C-alpha cells in the first residue's frame, strides 16, 4: 500500500478521535473501508460509514486537528464550484470543487477548503453528507475578460 502515491492524511470521524496515517487516494471508494498505515507502521481499516472527512495534510498536526474556518469570508478566489456541504451530524463546511464533470468522483467529493494552512485538500465521502448545494460558480469560462481595445494617440496639436 505504501508507495509514491501515498499521502499523509488525517481522518476526522463522527464522535471519535481523529486518526493520522498514510493512504493511497487512488483507492478511495474501492471497498467498504479506508485502508491506512499509521505513522508507527500499524495497519488500520476504517469503515467509510465512520469517516466524516479525510484531510490531506503537509505535516501531521501536533495537537488536535481542527479546520480553522469552515466557510469563506468572501467569494473564493480559486476557480470551480463553490459548495456548502451539510454533514449527517448537522455541521456545515464550504469548499471549492473542480468545475469539470470528469473530475467528479462517484463515492465522494475532493475539494479545496477555505483555510489551507496545513490542509491541502479535503475528501468527503457521499455517505457522510445530508446535503450538498452549489453556492456559485467562480471563474466561469462563460465570462472571459475581453482584451482592452487599443486606440491610437489623440492629436492635441493638430488643426
mmCIF file with all atom_site columns, C-alpha atoms in Angstrom:
data_model
loop_
_atom_site.group_PDB
_atom_site.id
_atom_site.type_symbol
_atom_site.label_atom_id
_atom_site.label_alt_id
_atom_site.label_comp_id
_atom_site.label_asym_id
_atom_site.label_entity_id
_atom_site.label_seq_id
_atom_site.pdbx_PDB_ins_code
_atom_site.Cartn_x
_atom_site.Cartn_y
_atom_site.Cartn_z
_atom_site.occupancy
_atom_site.B_iso_or_equiv
_atom_site.pdbx_formal_charge
_atom_site.auth_seq_id
_atom_site.auth_comp_id
_atom_site.auth_asym_id
_atom_site.auth_atom_id
_atom_site.pdbx_PDB_model_num
ATOM 1   C CA . UNK A 1 1   ? 0.000   0.000  0.000   1.00 0.00 ? 1   UNK A CA 1
ATOM 2   C CA . UNK A 1 2   ? 2.786   2.480  0.787   1.00 0.00 ? 2   UNK A CA 1
ATOM 3   C CA . UNK A 1 3   ? 4.146   3.782  -2.469  1.00 0.00 ? 3   UNK A CA 1
ATOM 4   C CA . UNK A 1 4   ? 4.919   7.002  -4.221  1.00 0.00 ? 4   UNK A CA 1
ATOM 5   C CA . UNK A 1 5   ? 1.191   7.804  -4.460  1.00 0.00 ? 5   UNK A CA 1
ATOM 6   C CA . UNK A 1 6   ? 0.638   7.548  -0.708  1.00 0.00 ? 6   UNK A CA 1
ATOM 7   C CA . UNK A 1 7   ? -0.336  10.799 1.014   1.00 0.00 ? 7   UNK A CA 1
ATOM 8   C CA . UNK A 1 8   ? -0.333  11.990 4.612   1.00 0.00 ? 8   UNK A CA 1
ATOM 9   C CA . UNK A 1 9   ? -3.894  12.171 5.866   1.00 0.00 ? 9   UNK A CA 1
ATOM 10  C CA . UNK A 1 10  ? -5.889  12.898 8.986   1.00 0.00 ? 10  UNK A CA 1
ATOM 11  C CA . UNK A 1 11  ? -9.275  11.217 9.191   1.00 0.00 ? 11  UNK A CA 1
ATOM 12  C CA . UNK A 1 12  ? -11.982 13.047 11.134  1.00 0.00 ? 12  UNK A CA 1
ATOM 13  C CA . UNK A 1 13  ? -14.657 10.630 12.291  1.00 0.00 ? 13  UNK A CA 1
ATOM 14  C CA . UNK A 1 14  ? -18.127 11.103 13.731  1.00 0.00 ? 14  UNK A CA 1
ATOM 15  C CA . UNK A 1 15  ? -17.898 11.321 17.554  1.00 0.00 ? 15  UNK A CA 1
ATOM 16  C CA . UNK A 1 16  ? -14.421 9.779  17.694  1.00 0.00 ? 16  UNK A CA 1
ATOM 17  C CA . UNK A 1 17  ? -10.801 10.833 17.857  1.00 0.00 ? 17  UNK A CA 1
ATOM 18  C CA . UNK A 1 18  ? -9.022  11.688 14.589  1.00 0.00 ? 18  UNK A CA 1
ATOM 19  C CA . UNK A 1 19  ? -6.701  9.110  13.031  1.00 0.00 ? 19  UNK A CA 1
ATOM 20  C CA . UNK A 1 20  ? -3.438  10.016 11.273  1.00 0.00 ? 20  UNK A CA 1
ATOM 21  C CA . UNK A 1 21  ? -1.653  7.922  8.715   1.00 0.00 ? 21  UNK A CA 1
ATOM 22  C CA . UNK A 1 22  ? -0.664  7.379  5.119   1.00 0.00 ? 22  UNK A CA 1
ATOM 23  C CA . UNK A 1 23  ? -3.163  6.242  2.478   1.00 0.00 ? 23  UNK A CA 1
ATOM 24  C CA . UNK A 1 24  ? -3.437  5.815  -1.266  1.00 0.00 ? 24  UNK A CA 1
ATOM 25  C CA . UNK A 1 25  ? -6.006  8.334  -2.587  1.00 0.00 ? 25  UNK A CA 1
ATOM 26  C CA . UNK A 1 26  ? -6.453  6.290  -5.779  1.00 0.00 ? 26  UNK A CA 1
ATOM 27  C CA . UNK A 1 27  ? -8.077  3.537  -3.675  1.00 0.00 ? 27  UNK A CA 1
ATOM 28  C CA . UNK A 1 28  ? -10.789 5.835  -2.242  1.00 0.00 ? 28  UNK A CA 1
ATOM 29  C CA . UNK A 1 29  ? -14.251 4.470  -2.876  1.00 0.00 ? 29  UNK A CA 1
ATOM 30  C CA . UNK A 1 30  ? -12.974 0.954  -3.541  1.00 0.00 ? 30  UNK A CA 1
ATOM 31  C CA . UNK A 1 31  ? -14.263 -1.347 -0.848  1.00 0.00 ? 31  UNK A CA 1
ATOM 32  C CA . UNK A 1 32  ? -16.127 -0.855 2.389   1.00 0.00 ? 32  UNK A CA 1
ATOM 33  C CA . UNK A 1 33  ? -13.254 0.688  4.347   1.00 0.00 ? 33  UNK A CA 1
ATOM 34  C CA . UNK A 1 34  ? -10.374 3.122  4.086   1.00 0.00 ? 34  UNK A CA 1
ATOM 35  C CA . UNK A 1 35  ? -7.003  1.415  4.484   1.00 0.00 ? 35  UNK A CA 1
ATOM 36  C CA . UNK A 1 36  ? -4.124  3.331  6.023   1.00 0.00 ? 36  UNK A CA 1
ATOM 37  C CA . UNK A 1 37  ? -0.797  2.909  7.751   1.00 0.00 ? 37  UNK A CA 1
ATOM 38  C CA . UNK A 1 38  ? -0.245  4.838  10.969  1.00 0.00 ? 38  UNK A CA 1
ATOM 39  C CA . UNK A 1 39  ? 2.998   6.815  11.460  1.00 0.00 ? 39  UNK A CA 1
ATOM 40  C CA . UNK A 1 40  ? 4.129   3.941  13.721  1.00 0.00 ? 40  UNK A CA 1
ATOM 41  C CA . UNK A 1 41  ? 3.540   1.419  10.907  1.00 0.00 ? 41  UNK A CA 1
ATOM 42  C CA . UNK A 1 42  ? 0.314   -0.188 12.141  1.00 0.00 ? 42  UNK A CA 1
ATOM 43  C CA . UNK A 1 43  ? -2.316  -1.134 9.559   1.00 0.00 ? 43  UNK A CA 1
ATOM 44  C CA . UNK A 1 44  ? -5.906  0.041  10.079  1.00 0.00 ? 44  UNK A CA 1
ATOM 45  C CA . UNK A 1 45  ? -9.091  -0.321 8.051   1.00 0.00 ? 45  UNK A CA 1
ATOM 46  C CA . UNK A 1 46  ? -11.696 2.303  8.952   1.00 0.00 ? 46  UNK A CA 1
ATOM 47  C CA . UNK A 1 47  ? -15.234 1.750  7.607   1.00 0.00 ? 47  UNK A CA 1
ATOM 48  C CA . UNK A 1 48  ? -16.428 4.567  5.337   1.00 0.00 ? 48  UNK A CA 1
ATOM 49  C CA . UNK A 1 49  ? -19.598 4.838  7.463   1.00 0.00 ? 49  UNK A CA 1
ATOM 50  C CA . UNK A 1 50  ? -17.449 6.204  10.332  1.00 0.00 ? 50  UNK A CA 1
ATOM 51  C CA . UNK A 1 51  ? -15.486 8.698  8.197   1.00 0.00 ? 51  UNK A CA 1
ATOM 52  C CA . UNK A 1 52  ? -16.657 12.300 8.246   1.00 0.00 ? 52  UNK A CA 1
ATOM 53  C CA . UNK A 1 53  ? -13.852 13.722 6.123   1.00 0.00 ? 53  UNK A CA 1
ATOM 54  C CA . UNK A 1 54  ? -10.291 12.987 5.097   1.00 0.00 ? 54  UNK A CA 1
ATOM 55  C CA . UNK A 1 55  ? -7.798  15.869 5.244   1.00 0.00 ? 55  UNK A CA 1
ATOM 56  C CA . UNK A 1 56  ? -4.663  15.710 3.116   1.00 0.00 ? 56  UNK A CA 1
ATOM 57  C CA . UNK A 1 57  ? -2.009  17.478 5.192   1.00 0.00 ? 57  UNK A CA 1
ATOM 58  C CA . UNK A 1 58  ? 1.552   18.676 4.666   1.00 0.00 ? 58  UNK A CA 1
ATOM 59  C CA . UNK A 1 59  ? 2.622   17.639 8.184   1.00 0.00 ? 59  UNK A CA 1
ATOM 60  C CA . UNK A 1 60  ? 0.878   15.683 10.904  1.00 0.00 ? 60  UNK A CA 1
ATOM 61  C CA . UNK A 1 61  ? -0.659  18.014 13.495  1.00 0.00 ? 61  UNK A CA 1
ATOM 62  C CA . UNK A 1 62  ? 0.926   18.063 16.946  1.00 0.00 ? 62  UNK A CA 1
ATOM 63  C CA . UNK A 1 63  ? -2.403  18.621 18.690  1.00 0.00 ? 63  UNK A CA 1
ATOM 64  C CA . UNK A 1 64  ? -5.991  18.038 17.702  1.00 0.00 ? 64  UNK A CA 1
ATOM 65  C CA . UNK A 1 65  ? -6.667  18.904 14.052  1.00 0.00 ? 65  UNK A CA 1
ATOM 66  C CA . UNK A 1 66  ? -9.383  21.470 13.613  1.00 0.00 ? 66  UNK A CA 1
ATOM 67  C CA . UNK A 1 67  ? -10.369 23.313 10.494  1.00 0.00 ? 67  UNK A CA 1
ATOM 68  C CA . UNK A 1 68  ? -9.510  26.958 11.104  1.00 0.00 ? 68  UNK A CA 1
ATOM 69  C CA . UNK A 1 69  ? -12.587 28.117 9.255   1.00 0.00 ? 69  UNK A CA 1
ATOM 70  C CA . UNK A 1 70  ? -15.349 26.105 7.624   1.00 0.00 ? 70  UNK A CA 1
ATOM 71  C CA . UNK A 1 71  ? -16.759 28.889 5.445   1.00 0.00 ? 71  UNK A CA 1
ATOM 72  C CA . UNK A 1 72  ? -15.329 31.575 3.212   1.00 0.00 ? 72  UNK A CA 1
ATOM 73  C CA . UNK A 1 73  ? -15.354 35.190 4.410   1.00 0.00 ? 73  UNK A CA 1
ATOM 74  C CA . UNK A 1 74  ? -15.696 36.441 0.834   1.00 0.00 ? 74  UNK A CA 1
ATOM 75  C CA . UNK A 1 75  ? -16.222 34.861 -2.531  1.00 0.00 ? 75  UNK A CA 1
ATOM 76  C CA . UNK A 1 76  ? -13.451 32.258 -3.081  1.00 0.00 ? 76  UNK A CA 1
ATOM 77  C CA . UNK A 1 77  ? -10.651 33.129 -5.479  1.00 0.00 ? 77  UNK A CA 1
ATOM 78  C CA . UNK A 1 78  ? -9.950  29.661 -6.885  1.00 0.00 ? 78  UNK A CA 1
ATOM 79  C CA . UNK A 1 79  ? -11.853 28.560 -9.977  1.00 0.00 ? 79  UNK A CA 1
ATOM 80  C CA . UNK A 1 80  ? -14.581 25.961 -9.597  1.00 0.00 ? 80  UNK A CA 1
ATOM 81  C CA . UNK A 1 81  ? -17.919 25.321 -7.935  1.00 0.00 ? 81  UNK A CA 1
ATOM 82  C CA . UNK A 1 82  ? -18.369 26.992 -4.566  1.00 0.00 ? 82  UNK A CA 1
ATOM 83  C CA . UNK A 1 83  ? -20.324 24.458 -2.485  1.00 0.00 ? 83  UNK A CA 1
ATOM 84  C CA . UNK A 1 84  ? -21.710 24.097 1.028   1.00 0.00 ? 84  UNK A CA 1
ATOM 85  C CA . UNK A 1 85  ? -21.783 20.566 2.445   1.00 0.00 ? 85  UNK A CA 1
ATOM 86  C CA . UNK A 1 86  ? -24.046 19.621 5.351   1.00 0.00 ? 86  UNK A CA 1
ATOM 87  C CA . UNK A 1 87  ? -22.898 16.552 7.278   1.00 0.00 ? 87  UNK A CA 1
ATOM 88  C CA . UNK A 1 88  ? -25.152 13.999 8.966   1.00 0.00 ? 88  UNK A CA 1
ATOM 89  C CA . UNK A 1 89  ? -24.295 15.492 12.380  1.00 0.00 ? 89  UNK A CA 1
ATOM 90  C CA . UNK A 1 90  ? -25.589 18.930 11.289  1.00 0.00 ? 90  UNK A CA 1
ATOM 91  C CA . UNK A 1 91  ? -22.217 20.656 10.785  1.00 0.00 ? 91  UNK A CA 1
ATOM 92  C CA . UNK A 1 92  ? -21.566 22.536 7.558   1.00 0.00 ? 92  UNK A CA 1
ATOM 93  C CA . UNK A 1 93  ? -18.449 23.186 5.517   1.00 0.00 ? 93  UNK A CA 1
ATOM 94  C CA . UNK A 1 94  ? -17.776 25.198 2.389   1.00 0.00 ? 94  UNK A CA 1
ATOM 95  C CA . UNK A 1 95  ? -15.234 24.433 -0.289  1.00 0.00 ? 95  UNK A CA 1
ATOM 96  C CA . UNK A 1 96  ? -14.410 24.680 -3.986  1.00 0.00 ? 96  UNK A CA 1
ATOM 97  C CA . UNK A 1 97  ? -14.936 21.685 -6.273  1.00 0.00 ? 97  UNK A CA 1
ATOM 98  C CA . UNK A 1 98  ? -13.370 21.452 -9.745  1.00 0.00 ? 98  UNK A CA 1
ATOM 99  C CA . UNK A 1 99  ? -15.704 22.792 -12.427 1.00 0.00 ? 99  UNK A CA 1
ATOM 100 C CA . UNK A 1 100 ? -15.163 19.711 -14.569 1.00 0.00 ? 100 UNK A CA 1
ATOM 101 C CA . UNK A 1 101 ? -17.652 16.845 -14.606 1.00 0.00 ? 101 UNK A CA 1
ATOM 102 C CA . UNK A 1 102 ? -14.890 14.374 -15.494 1.00 0.00 ? 102 UNK A CA 1
ATOM 103 C CA . UNK A 1 103 ? -13.240 15.077 -12.131 1.00 0.00 ? 103 UNK A CA 1
ATOM 104 C CA . UNK A 1 104 ? -16.385 14.398 -10.066 1.00 0.00 ? 104 UNK A CA 1
ATOM 105 C CA . UNK A 1 105 ? -15.824 11.202 -8.129  1.00 0.00 ? 105 UNK A CA 1
ATOM 106 C CA . UNK A 1 106 ? -18.519 8.571  -7.719  1.00 0.00 ? 106 UNK A CA 1
ATOM 107 C CA . UNK A 1 107 ? -18.047 7.934  -3.991  1.00 0.00 ? 107 UNK A CA 1
ATOM 108 C CA . UNK A 1 108 ? -17.230 11.384 -2.633  1.00 0.00 ? 108 UNK A CA 1
ATOM 109 C CA . UNK A 1 109 ? -16.067 14.929 -3.224  1.00 0.00 ? 109 UNK A CA 1
ATOM 110 C CA . UNK A 1 110 ? -12.497 16.225 -3.311  1.00 0.00 ? 110 UNK A CA 1
ATOM 111 C CA . UNK A 1 111 ? -12.447 19.937 -2.591  1.00 0.00 ? 111 UNK A CA 1
ATOM 112 C CA . UNK A 1 112 ? -10.285 22.845 -1.505  1.00 0.00 ? 112 UNK A CA 1
ATOM 113 C CA . UNK A 1 113 ? -11.254 24.089 1.984   1.00 0.00 ? 113 UNK A CA 1
ATOM 114 C CA . UNK A 1 114 ? -11.437 27.796 2.975   1.00 0.00 ? 114 UNK A CA 1
ATOM 115 C CA . UNK A 1 115 ? -8.293  27.785 5.166   1.00 0.00 ? 115 UNK A CA 1
ATOM 116 C CA . UNK A 1 116 ? -5.332  25.961 3.714   1.00 0.00 ? 116 UNK A CA 1
ATOM 117 C CA . UNK A 1 117 ? -2.571  26.464 6.296   1.00 0.00 ? 117 UNK A CA 1
ATOM 118 C CA . UNK A 1 118 ? -1.670  22.801 6.814   1.00 0.00 ? 118 UNK A CA 1
ATOM 119 C CA . UNK A 1 119 ? -4.582  21.195 4.964   1.00 0.00 ? 119 UNK A CA 1
ATOM 120 C CA . UNK A 1 120 ? -4.059  20.894 1.214   1.00 0.00 ? 120 UNK A CA 1
ATOM 121 C CA . UNK A 1 121 ? -7.306  19.196 0.154   1.00 0.00 ? 121 UNK A CA 1
ATOM 122 C CA . UNK A 1 122 ? -10.282 17.515 1.768   1.00 0.00 ? 122 UNK A CA 1
ATOM 123 C CA . UNK A 1 123 ? -12.123 14.376 0.663   1.00 0.00 ? 123 UNK A CA 1
ATOM 124 C CA . UNK A 1 124 ? -15.706 13.949 1.858   1.00 0.00 ? 124 UNK A CA 1
ATOM 125 C CA . UNK A 1 125 ? -17.464 10.589 1.311   1.00 0.00 ? 125 UNK A CA 1
ATOM 126 C CA . UNK A 1 126 ? -21.011 10.925 -0.022  1.00 0.00 ? 126 UNK A CA 1
ATOM 127 C CA . UNK A 1 127 ? -22.451 8.773  2.745   1.00 0.00 ? 127 UNK A CA 1
ATOM 128 C CA . UNK A 1 128 ? -21.273 11.321 5.346   1.00 0.00 ? 128 UNK A CA 1
ATOM 129 C CA . UNK A 1 129 ? -23.484 14.035 3.842   1.00 0.00 ? 129 UNK A CA 1
ATOM 130 C CA . UNK A 1 130 ? -27.112 15.033 4.143   1.00 0.00 ? 130 UNK A CA 1
ATOM 131 C CA . UNK A 1 131 ? -26.949 17.893 1.644   1.00 0.00 ? 131 UNK A CA 1
ATOM 132 C CA . UNK A 1 132 ? -24.578 19.316 -0.968  1.00 0.00 ? 132 UNK A CA 1
ATOM 133 C CA . UNK A 1 133 ? -25.566 22.636 -2.519  1.00 0.00 ? 133 UNK A CA 1
ATOM 134 C CA . UNK A 1 134 ? -23.843 24.864 -5.066  1.00 0.00 ? 134 UNK A CA 1
ATOM 135 C CA . UNK A 1 135 ? -23.474 28.468 -3.883  1.00 0.00 ? 135 UNK A CA 1
ATOM 136 C CA . UNK A 1 136 ? -21.848 29.826 -7.025  1.00 0.00 ? 136 UNK A CA 1
ATOM 137 C CA . UNK A 1 137 ? -19.535 29.330 -9.960  1.00 0.00 ? 137 UNK A CA 1
ATOM 138 C CA . UNK A 1 138 ? -16.169 31.038 -9.595  1.00 0.00 ? 138 UNK A CA 1
ATOM 139 C CA . UNK A 1 139 ? -14.167 31.836 -12.718 1.00 0.00 ? 139 UNK A CA 1
ATOM 140 C CA . UNK A 1 140 ? -16.781 30.638 -15.179 1.00 0.00 ? 140 UNK A CA 1
ATOM 141 C CA . UNK A 1 141 ? -15.472 30.040 -18.708 1.00 0.00 ? 141 UNK A CA 1
ATOM 142 C CA . UNK A 1 142 ? -18.601 31.809 -19.979 1.00 0.00 ? 142 UNK A CA 1
ATOM 143 C CA . UNK A 1 143 ? -17.357 35.147 -18.666 1.00 0.00 ? 143 UNK A CA 1
ATOM 144 C CA . UNK A 1 144 ? -13.932 35.634 -20.142 1.00 0.00 ? 144 UNK A CA 1
ATOM 145 C CA . UNK A 1 145 ? -12.432 39.061 -19.716 1.00 0.00 ? 145 UNK A CA 1
ATOM 146 C CA . UNK A 1 146 ? -12.262 40.884 -23.021 1.00 0.00 ? 146 UNK A CA 1
ATOM 147 C CA . UNK A 1 147 ? -8.983  42.405 -24.029 1.00 0.00 ? 147 UNK A CA 1
ATOM 148 C CA . UNK A 1 148 ? -8.991  46.202 -23.955 1.00 0.00 ? 148 UNK A CA 1
ATOM 149 C CA . UNK A 1 149 ? -9.111  47.806 -27.344 1.00 0.00 ? 149 UNK A CA 1
ATOM 150 C CA . UNK A 1 150 ? -6.041  49.853 -28.057 1.00 0.00 ? 150 UNK A CA 1
ATOM 151 C CA . UNK A 1 151 ? -6.639  53.209 -29.611 1.00 0.00 ? 151 UNK A CA 1
ATOM 152 C CA . UNK A 1 152 ? -4.128  55.434 -31.321 1.00 0.00 ? 152 UNK A CA 1
ATOM 153 C CA . UNK A 1 153 ? -2.882  58.550 -29.609 1.00 0.00 ? 153 UNK A CA 1
ATOM 154 C CA . UNK A 1 154 ? -5.187  61.540 -29.953 1.00 0.00 ? 154 UNK A CA 1
ATOM 155 C CA . UNK A 1 155 ? -3.911  64.571 -31.786 1.00 0.00 ? 155 UNK A CA 1
ATOM 156 C CA . UNK A 1 156 ? -3.813  67.518 -29.379 1.00 0.00 ? 156 UNK A CA 1
ATOM 157 C CA . UNK A 1 157 ? -1.911  69.963 -31.554 1.00 0.00 ? 157 UNK A CA 1
ATOM 158 C CA . UNK A 1 158 ? -3.327  69.124 -34.960 1.00 0.00 ? 158 UNK A CA 1
ATOM 159 C CA . UNK A 1 159 ? -5.712  71.618 -36.626 1.00 0.00 ? 159 UNK A CA 1
#
